[in-house]
Structure formats: structure tokens, C-alpha cells
XYZ file of N, CA and C in Angstrom:
606
model
N -1.629 -9.657 -20.498
C -2.084 -8.405 -21.029
C -1.749 -7.203 -20.063
N -1.089 -6.341 -20.558
C -0.657 -5.028 -19.551
C -1.989 -4.316 -19.528
N -2.354 -4.107 -18.271
C -3.442 -3.044 -17.904
C -2.745 -1.818 -17.486
N -3.507 -0.582 -17.996
C -2.934 0.711 -17.640
C -3.932 1.399 -16.833
N -3.439 2.050 -15.720
C -4.362 2.832 -14.925
C -3.889 4.333 -14.910
N -4.747 5.184 -15.463
C -4.343 6.515 -15.504
C -3.953 7.099 -14.193
N -4.696 6.712 -12.976
C -4.539 7.347 -11.793
C -3.005 6.790 -11.341
N -2.739 5.599 -11.498
C -1.365 5.202 -11.149
C -0.146 5.896 -11.902
N -0.487 6.307 -13.062
C 0.317 7.091 -13.901
C 0.521 8.601 -13.194
N -0.632 8.958 -12.768
C -0.627 10.443 -12.168
C 0.013 10.474 -10.844
N -0.161 9.464 -9.846
C 0.238 9.593 -8.735
C 1.580 9.113 -8.288
N 2.182 8.451 -9.397
C 3.510 7.692 -9.062
C 4.662 8.693 -8.554
N 4.628 9.838 -9.278
C 5.733 10.805 -8.958
C 5.589 11.168 -7.432
N 4.533 11.735 -7.107
C 4.264 12.242 -5.667
C 4.663 11.089 -4.596
N 4.116 9.902 -5.115
C 4.395 8.755 -4.128
C 5.916 8.438 -3.964
N 6.576 8.309 -5.127
C 7.952 8.205 -5.240
C 8.692 9.185 -4.427
N 8.286 10.422 -4.465
C 8.973 11.529 -3.573
C 8.917 11.017 -2.246
N 7.911 10.506 -1.761
C 7.798 10.140 -0.301
C 8.553 8.916 0.025
N 8.389 7.902 -0.890
C 9.070 6.662 -0.731
C 10.510 6.899 -0.629
N 11.116 7.788 -1.392
C 12.485 7.988 -1.418
C 13.039 8.323 -0.158
N 12.183 9.030 0.699
C 12.653 9.715 2.012
C 12.542 8.627 3.051
N 11.624 7.448 2.897
C 11.215 6.620 3.977
C 11.674 5.203 3.783
N 11.884 4.814 2.544
C 12.372 3.366 2.342
C 13.874 3.343 2.445
N 14.536 2.253 2.855
C 15.823 2.113 2.978
C 16.510 2.139 1.703
N 17.860 2.298 1.599
C 18.460 2.207 0.258
C 18.508 0.856 -0.294
N 18.621 -0.115 0.506
C 18.671 -1.368 0.029
C 17.670 -2.308 0.937
N 17.338 -3.562 0.472
C 16.325 -4.309 1.331
C 15.301 -4.858 0.568
N 14.411 -5.641 1.350
C 13.237 -6.355 0.524
C 12.032 -5.606 0.782
N 11.256 -5.353 -0.240
C 10.037 -4.501 -0.123
C 8.970 -5.478 -0.708
N 7.907 -5.601 0.101
C 6.626 -6.437 -0.342
C 5.611 -5.116 -0.815
N 5.134 -5.388 -1.933
C 4.117 -4.403 -2.472
C 2.909 -5.222 -2.285
N 1.773 -4.708 -1.588
C 0.513 -5.327 -1.389
C -0.457 -4.785 -2.249
N -1.318 -5.589 -3.006
C -2.384 -5.202 -3.796
C -1.751 -4.290 -4.991
N -0.724 -4.965 -5.908
C -0.014 -4.069 -6.801
C -0.870 -3.734 -7.947
N -1.922 -4.236 -8.218
C -2.887 -3.647 -9.228
C -2.304 -4.003 -10.657
N -2.233 -3.053 -11.432
C -1.759 -3.192 -12.867
C -0.354 -3.586 -12.923
N 0.495 -3.119 -11.896
C 2.019 -3.361 -11.908
C 2.799 -2.181 -12.385
N 1.961 -1.098 -12.785
C 2.713 0.024 -13.142
C 3.636 0.709 -12.051
N 3.029 0.759 -10.731
C 3.860 1.159 -9.655
C 5.178 0.479 -9.360
N 4.962 -0.840 -9.440
C 6.245 -1.807 -9.211
C 7.292 -1.525 -10.106
N 6.969 -1.385 -11.462
C 8.025 -1.175 -12.535
C 8.721 0.228 -12.237
N 7.772 1.177 -11.860
C 8.299 2.573 -11.798
C 9.355 2.671 -10.416
N 8.679 2.213 -9.450
C 9.415 2.438 -8.176
C 10.704 1.541 -8.141
N 10.521 0.356 -8.595
C 11.743 -0.529 -8.537
C 12.777 0.235 -9.415
N 12.614 0.705 -10.461
C 13.491 1.453 -11.619
C 13.877 2.462 -10.845
N 13.357 3.272 -10.103
C 13.951 4.488 -9.361
C 14.718 4.135 -8.213
N 14.548 2.839 -7.668
C 15.196 2.632 -6.494
C 15.780 1.260 -6.651
N 16.871 1.240 -7.415
C 17.518 0.010 -7.901
C 18.304 -0.941 -6.686
N 18.359 -0.215 -5.513
C 18.855 -1.002 -4.480
C 17.927 -1.910 -3.623
N 16.657 -1.714 -3.972
C 15.630 -2.470 -3.309
C 15.021 -3.847 -4.172
N 14.902 -4.784 -3.453
C 14.502 -5.993 -4.113
C 12.835 -5.984 -3.969
N 12.133 -5.646 -4.917
C 10.669 -5.330 -5.129
C 9.857 -6.647 -5.420
N 8.958 -6.983 -4.418
C 8.027 -8.171 -4.645
C 6.592 -7.676 -4.836
N 5.949 -7.704 -5.920
C 4.803 -7.269 -6.183
C 3.834 -8.412 -5.856
N 2.692 -8.207 -5.478
C 1.655 -9.194 -5.156
C 0.161 -8.803 -5.495
N -0.681 -9.619 -5.737
C -2.182 -9.240 -5.896
C -2.951 -10.376 -5.650
N -4.093 -10.275 -4.991
C -5.064 -11.376 -4.697
C -5.760 -11.729 -6.073
N -5.802 -10.741 -6.808
C -6.623 -10.897 -8.164
C -5.693 -11.511 -9.276
N -6.312 -12.485 -9.972
C -5.368 -13.290 -11.009
C -5.208 -12.378 -12.194
N -6.229 -11.565 -12.602
C -6.032 -10.547 -13.743
C -4.950 -9.490 -13.478
N -4.881 -9.059 -12.210
C -3.894 -8.242 -11.827
C -2.497 -8.711 -11.932
N -2.424 -9.994 -11.504
C -1.034 -10.763 -11.505
C -0.634 -11.044 -13.025
N -1.600 -11.156 -13.880
C -1.285 -11.376 -15.229
C -0.790 -10.037 -15.942
N -1.487 -8.885 -15.488
C -0.931 -7.632 -15.911
C 0.422 -7.314 -15.387
N 0.666 -7.556 -14.088
C 2.053 -7.423 -13.604
C 3.129 -8.254 -14.360
N 2.796 -9.490 -14.602
C 3.630 -10.357 -15.435
C 4.067 -9.898 -16.666
N 2.981 -9.181 -17.213
C 3.027 -8.679 -18.740
C 3.882 -7.495 -18.853
N 3.773 -6.553 -17.742
C 4.719 -5.527 -17.558
C 6.062 -5.948 -17.513
N 6.337 -7.020 -16.719
C 7.695 -7.512 -16.336
C 8.198 -8.188 -17.710
N 7.430 -8.725 -18.532
C 7.910 -9.388 -19.728
C 8.232 -8.230 -20.771
N 7.428 -6.981 -20.552
C 7.559 -6.064 -21.464
C 9.078 -5.267 -21.212
N 9.560 -5.484 -20.152
C 11.000 -5.002 -19.834
C 11.061 -4.330 -18.478
N 11.215 -5.319 -17.380
C 11.169 -4.543 -16.151
C 12.666 -4.513 -15.507
N 12.801 -3.587 -14.664
C 14.033 -3.431 -14.073
C 14.361 -4.759 -13.297
N 15.637 -5.118 -13.213
C 16.198 -6.399 -12.752
C 15.771 -6.834 -11.153
N 15.431 -5.672 -10.564
C 15.050 -5.987 -9.078
C 13.530 -6.084 -8.825
N 12.722 -6.425 -9.929
C 11.400 -6.734 -9.710
C 11.249 -8.222 -9.844
N 10.632 -8.717 -8.852
C 10.231 -10.280 -8.865
C 8.993 -10.466 -9.526
N 8.846 -11.687 -9.894
C 7.573 -12.138 -10.316
C 6.441 -12.100 -9.463
N 5.171 -11.694 -9.679
C 4.080 -11.387 -8.975
C 3.721 -12.697 -8.182
N 3.330 -12.467 -6.735
C 2.821 -13.467 -5.977
C 1.327 -13.350 -5.685
N 0.566 -14.510 -5.560
C -0.770 -14.491 -5.274
C -0.733 -14.182 -3.665
N -1.259 -13.085 -3.379
C -1.361 -12.878 -1.778
C -2.726 -12.111 -1.283
N -3.319 -12.775 -0.490
C -4.407 -12.155 0.072
C -3.987 -11.843 1.639
N -4.132 -10.650 2.141
C -3.567 -10.288 3.403
C -4.230 -11.009 4.576
N -5.325 -11.671 4.230
C -6.063 -12.512 5.246
C -5.366 -13.796 5.476
N -4.473 -14.184 4.504
C -3.827 -15.483 4.732
C -3.021 -15.456 6.004
N -3.025 -16.745 6.674
C -2.264 -16.796 7.931
C -0.770 -16.747 7.698
N -0.361 -17.352 6.647
C 0.958 -17.373 6.214
C 1.310 -16.650 4.887
N 1.903 -15.480 4.935
C 2.246 -14.738 3.578
C 3.284 -15.318 2.901
N 4.165 -16.163 3.463
C 5.207 -16.862 2.697
C 6.185 -15.990 2.098
N 6.577 -15.030 2.819
C 7.539 -14.018 2.201
C 8.846 -13.656 3.041
N 8.797 -14.439 4.191
C 9.977 -14.177 5.045
C 10.138 -12.820 5.540
N 11.338 -12.520 5.779
C 11.632 -11.065 6.626
C 11.779 -10.001 5.616
N 10.992 -8.973 5.899
C 10.747 -7.767 5.091
C 11.501 -6.554 5.688
N 11.883 -5.542 4.763
C 12.387 -4.204 5.355
C 11.174 -3.149 5.196
N 10.352 -3.377 4.179
C 9.286 -2.540 4.038
C 8.256 -3.166 3.389
N 6.979 -2.706 3.525
C 5.832 -3.036 3.062
C 5.037 -1.883 2.393
N 4.640 -1.923 1.104
C 4.064 -0.805 0.357
C 2.644 -1.123 0.148
N 1.554 -0.447 0.511
C 0.312 -0.677 0.125
C -0.607 0.608 -0.423
N -0.808 0.565 -1.662
C -1.446 1.776 -2.258
C -2.785 1.616 -2.668
N -3.733 2.405 -2.113
C -5.326 2.335 -2.528
C -5.806 0.889 -2.379
N -5.652 0.424 -1.221
C -6.200 -0.977 -0.940
C -7.294 -0.956 0.233
N -7.041 -0.232 1.302
C -7.770 -0.446 2.648
C -9.265 0.032 2.503
N -9.503 0.900 1.511
C -10.867 1.462 1.290
C -11.585 0.639 0.238
N -10.870 -0.085 -0.462
C -11.596 -1.103 -1.420
C -11.531 -2.517 -0.926
N -11.696 -2.675 0.309
C -11.671 -3.911 0.878
C -12.367 -3.691 2.347
N -12.743 -4.853 3.045
C -13.364 -4.588 4.274
C -12.498 -4.283 5.304
N -12.871 -3.933 6.469
C -11.852 -3.386 7.439
C -10.973 -4.578 7.969
N -11.482 -5.814 7.988
C -10.654 -6.841 8.236
C -9.358 -6.949 7.455
N -9.445 -6.484 6.307
C -8.195 -6.451 5.456
C -7.080 -5.437 5.894
N -7.458 -4.382 6.558
C -6.684 -3.432 7.240
C -6.130 -4.057 8.428
N -6.992 -4.702 9.163
C -6.512 -5.483 10.428
C -5.397 -6.579 10.077
N -5.698 -7.368 8.944
C -4.919 -8.325 8.557
C -3.493 -7.768 7.967
N -3.540 -6.425 7.401
C -2.443 -5.996 6.656
C -1.486 -5.585 7.873
N -1.962 -5.015 8.997
C -1.092 -4.492 10.123
C -0.629 -5.797 10.848
N -1.363 -6.780 10.994
C -1.016 -8.040 11.636
C 0.268 -8.682 10.953
N -0.047 -8.934 9.531
C 0.989 -9.519 8.832
C 2.246 -8.746 8.764
N 2.176 -7.355 8.508
C 3.315 -6.571 8.402
C 4.122 -6.689 9.830
N 3.351 -6.712 10.821
C 3.999 -6.884 11.998
C 4.805 -8.081 12.238
N 4.382 -9.227 11.719
C 4.941 -10.484 11.777
C 6.274 -10.490 10.862
N 6.258 -9.743 9.789
C 7.269 -10.033 8.753
C 8.262 -8.865 8.779
N 7.898 -7.638 9.259
C 8.968 -6.574 9.195
C 9.992 -6.611 10.180
N 11.229 -6.194 9.824
C 12.324 -6.052 10.846
C 11.984 -4.998 11.814
N 12.622 -4.810 12.915
C 12.387 -3.677 13.879
C 12.755 -2.456 13.030
N 12.036 -1.486 13.319
C 12.211 -0.201 12.547
C 11.709 -0.259 11.083
N 11.173 -1.461 10.438
C 10.709 -1.578 9.163
C 9.400 -0.717 8.965
N 9.299 -0.225 7.805
C 8.370 0.794 7.336
C 7.003 0.073 6.607
N 5.928 0.564 6.985
C 4.597 0.075 6.279
C 4.304 1.363 5.769
N 4.024 1.465 4.403
C 3.584 2.712 3.690
C 2.151 2.659 3.178
N 1.260 3.479 3.480
C -0.102 3.331 2.899
C -0.376 4.680 2.195
N -1.141 4.518 1.141
C -1.427 5.707 0.444
C -2.963 5.532 0.082
N -3.647 6.868 0.133
C -5.093 6.738 -0.268
C -5.854 7.745 0.410
N -7.141 7.860 0.229
C -7.905 8.890 0.842
C -8.368 8.596 2.313
N -8.602 9.525 3.133
C -8.941 9.301 4.521
C -9.956 10.151 5.072
N -10.673 9.932 5.916
C -11.524 10.975 6.788
C -10.489 11.315 7.763
N -10.796 12.619 8.291
C -10.041 13.089 9.485
C -11.146 13.765 10.490
N -10.841 13.206 11.797
C -11.933 13.737 12.735
C -13.348 13.267 12.345
N -13.510 12.158 11.675
C -14.830 11.592 11.224
C -15.422 12.393 10.030
N -14.684 13.332 9.366
C -15.098 14.109 8.382
C -14.250 13.818 7.118
N -14.942 13.959 5.974
C -14.215 13.860 4.631
C -13.468 15.165 4.468
N -12.285 15.063 3.710
C -11.501 16.149 3.570
C -11.745 16.820 2.393
N -12.517 16.404 1.320
C -13.039 16.891 0.288
C -14.441 16.371 -0.225
N -15.246 17.155 -1.018
C -16.467 16.555 -1.563
C -16.319 15.514 -2.421
N -15.133 15.504 -3.268
C -14.971 14.404 -4.278
C -14.697 13.164 -3.443
N -14.118 13.130 -2.238
C -13.729 11.872 -1.360
C -15.241 11.414 -0.865
N -16.036 12.281 -0.553
C -17.334 11.903 0.060
C -18.021 11.230 -0.982
N -17.964 11.742 -2.282
C -18.807 10.989 -3.386
C -18.137 9.581 -3.732
N -16.709 9.557 -3.710
C -16.096 8.408 -3.752
C -16.602 7.263 -2.783
N -16.638 7.796 -1.490
C -16.992 6.952 -0.305
C -18.330 6.289 -0.760
N -19.283 7.211 -0.996
C -20.640 6.687 -1.212
C -20.656 5.558 -2.518
N -19.777 5.861 -3.348
C -19.635 4.974 -4.647
C -19.128 3.787 -4.099
N -18.169 3.600 -3.225
C -17.511 2.468 -2.783
C -18.499 1.590 -1.948
N -19.335 2.405 -1.054
C -20.275 1.701 -0.192
C -21.404 1.130 -0.974
N -21.774 1.697 -2.100
C -22.854 1.151 -2.965
C -22.359 -0.092 -3.704
N -21.053 -0.273 -3.957
C -20.525 -1.412 -4.573
C -20.474 -2.624 -3.364
N -20.082 -2.042 -2.291
C -19.883 -3.152 -1.178
C -19.966 -2.452 0.216
N -20.972 -2.623 0.999
C -21.210 -1.948 2.224
C -20.023 -1.974 3.140
N -19.223 -2.988 3.062
C -18.066 -3.213 3.896
C -16.837 -2.379 3.561
N -16.930 -1.734 2.260
C -15.875 -0.874 1.763
C -16.126 0.522 2.199
N -15.208 1.460 2.001
C -15.296 2.874 2.429
C -14.010 3.462 2.649
N -14.088 4.895 2.521
C -12.975 5.663 2.993
C -12.831 5.546 4.589
N -11.602 5.264 5.060
C -11.325 4.954 6.451
C -11.051 6.324 7.165
N -11.451 6.128 8.491
C -10.990 7.236 9.385
C -9.543 7.206 9.694
N -8.673 8.121 9.396
C -7.378 8.034 9.688
C -7.119 7.679 11.143
N -7.676 8.268 12.130
C -7.507 8.063 13.586
C -7.770 6.471 13.892
N -8.587 5.863 13.210
C -8.856 4.444 13.526
C -7.654 3.720 12.882
N -7.184 4.038 11.802
C -6.213 3.342 11.165
C -4.830 3.463 12.050
N -4.599 4.756 12.462
C -3.547 5.046 13.398
C -3.517 4.125 14.663
N -4.737 4.061 15.265
C -5.001 3.323 16.330
C -4.709 1.818 16.249
N -5.208 1.339 15.102
C -5.055 -0.017 14.709
C -3.613 -0.423 14.519
N -2.857 0.517 13.872
C -1.342 0.280 13.816
C -0.793 0.359 15.075
N -1.085 1.101 16.107
C -0.475 1.208 17.352
C -0.665 -0.177 18.097
N -1.958 -0.653 17.971
C -2.336 -1.927 18.643
C -1.510 -2.998 17.944
N -0.881 -3.047 16.787
C 0.127 -3.892 16.373
C 1.613 -3.501 16.472
N 1.872 -2.580 17.243
C 3.172 -2.167 17.361
C 3.844 -1.286 16.488
N 2.913 -0.342 15.848
C 3.617 0.617 14.845
C 3.403 2.041 15.419
N 4.308 2.865 15.111
C 4.268 4.210 15.349
C 3.942 5.028 13.977
N 3.104 6.156 14.113
C 2.879 6.725 12.801
C 3.582 8.128 12.610
N 4.366 8.200 11.496
C 4.953 9.567 11.061
C 3.802 10.759 11.059
N 4.076 11.808 10.928
C 3.231 12.876 10.478
C 2.520 12.670 9.173
N 1.245 12.648 9.101
C 0.673 12.351 7.724
C 1.158 13.253 6.582
N 1.310 12.807 5.515
C 1.769 13.695 4.277
C 0.531 13.961 3.307
N 0.128 15.273 3.265
C -0.977 15.449 2.233
C -0.409 15.273 0.858
N -1.260 14.646 -0.035
C -0.841 14.359 -1.298
C -1.747 14.993 -2.371
N -1.403 15.041 -3.624
C -2.547 15.538 -4.604
C -3.798 14.783 -4.696
N -4.679 15.288 -5.180
C -6.136 14.665 -5.302
C -6.832 14.177 -3.938
N -6.464 14.951 -3.063
C -7.039 14.830 -1.544
C -6.663 13.423 -1.028
N -5.511 12.854 -1.337
C -5.064 11.797 -0.641
C -3.974 12.059 0.383
N -3.571 10.828 1.061
C -2.571 11.080 2.054
C -1.591 9.998 2.004
N -0.353 10.061 2.445
C 0.658 9.004 2.642
C 0.792 8.871 4.201
N 0.595 7.797 4.593
C 0.892 7.374 6.073
C 1.956 6.450 6.228
N 3.057 6.835 7.029
C 4.164 6.037 7.082
C 4.324 5.525 8.540
N 4.172 4.173 8.656
C 4.295 3.658 9.998
C 5.494 2.723 10.088
N 5.997 2.854 11.358
C 7.338 2.325 11.573
C 7.146 1.130 12.814
N 7.703 -0.045 12.546
C 7.605 -1.085 13.670
C 8.423 -0.652 14.815
N 7.837 -0.572 15.949
C 8.614 -0.269 17.124
C 9.677 -1.220 17.583
N 10.573 -0.754 18.159
C 11.713 -1.735 18.714
C 10.893 -2.537 19.834
N 11.230 -3.789 19.840
C 10.655 -4.622 20.902
C 11.143 -4.077 22.273
N 10.212 -4.046 23.257
C 10.526 -3.500 24.711
C 11.166 -4.653 25.526
N 12.260 -4.473 26.116
C 12.717 -5.404 26.968
C 11.997 -5.580 28.244
N 11.607 -6.687 28.697
C 10.670 -6.869 29.896
C 11.714 -7.263 30.998
């Protein structure tokens, strides 16, 4: 059953505009927490040189992704994989990029830690990890709507919530990533682009 997310429909164009500038022209992309599958279809169709691997920990989400694929997917979209970032082995081999949209605030902080650790294991040197979502800056919300969203998330699960951008960037650095300048997006969200540093010769 194809699920439909209005927000995925709304934010796909602005996200694609950033992805076009940071993803390689060809290579393997792992999308984490693909949700309905709408983004996978759209981005893979717009960037045909990329081998796009959608994943989700949720079985219903994977059913939706599979239904979108059956409905008529670009040839470069693979069948969805069950993937929880906390798994020790992601089973995906070497990757050129990892894309993760609206996940780390709807998950415990350990998911962000596992995301960067796993991405560091699988990405090639210089590989990109792209994150999209709301963030606090300097400990403060960037908009009242984000503050309300944060309260709503924490009422559902106290371990969830809008993350501090500085904390995410520091976590990334600890796993060997540098961060490009944050890109302000519509609806008070941000794109964060991390690049895996070249290994230092000792």
C-alpha cells in the first residue's frame, strides 16, 4: 500500500536542489529511514547516475516503498532493505553517499551516534552524509513552530526531540566528518552536509 506524505511532497524540490550540488554524478547512495518512499522515487528519477538504496526499520514503511517501486520506479532504485542504524553490520558494502531526512529528531540520540558511526564505516573517503530536518542553534529554537514540534516529540517519547546543531556537528567530527556551511531550508529546516575526512597518514 503506497503511503503519501504531504511534507515529503513539499520538501522534495528544495532538498533535491541541495543534493544535486553535493552528491556525486554516479555512485551508491544509501537512504536511511526512507519513510513512504516518495523521496527515493523522486531523487533517483532526477539523478539517474546514482544507485539508490532505500531502507527503513519499519515494516509498513518498507511495504509503502515496495508499492511505490511496483507502481513504476526509476530503474536505479533498489528494493527496500530493513535497516536499523543501531545494527552492528548494515550489510551494505562501500557507499559514496548516505542520505537521512527527518530521522534524528524522531529517534533517541543513540540513533544519531549510530548513524555517524555506521556512515564512517561504509563511506569512501570524501563520501557525503546528508541530513535534513529542524535544529536548535546555540541551544535555542529557530522558530516557534519548531519549539512546539519539539514539545510534541518529547511528549510522545522523552528521548526524542529537535537536536542542537552544534552537538550534531561535534558528534560528526568525533567520527571523522567535516561539516559544510549549514543550508537554511523552507519551513525552518536545515540541510547539513558532512564529508568523510581523508585518513591521516601517521
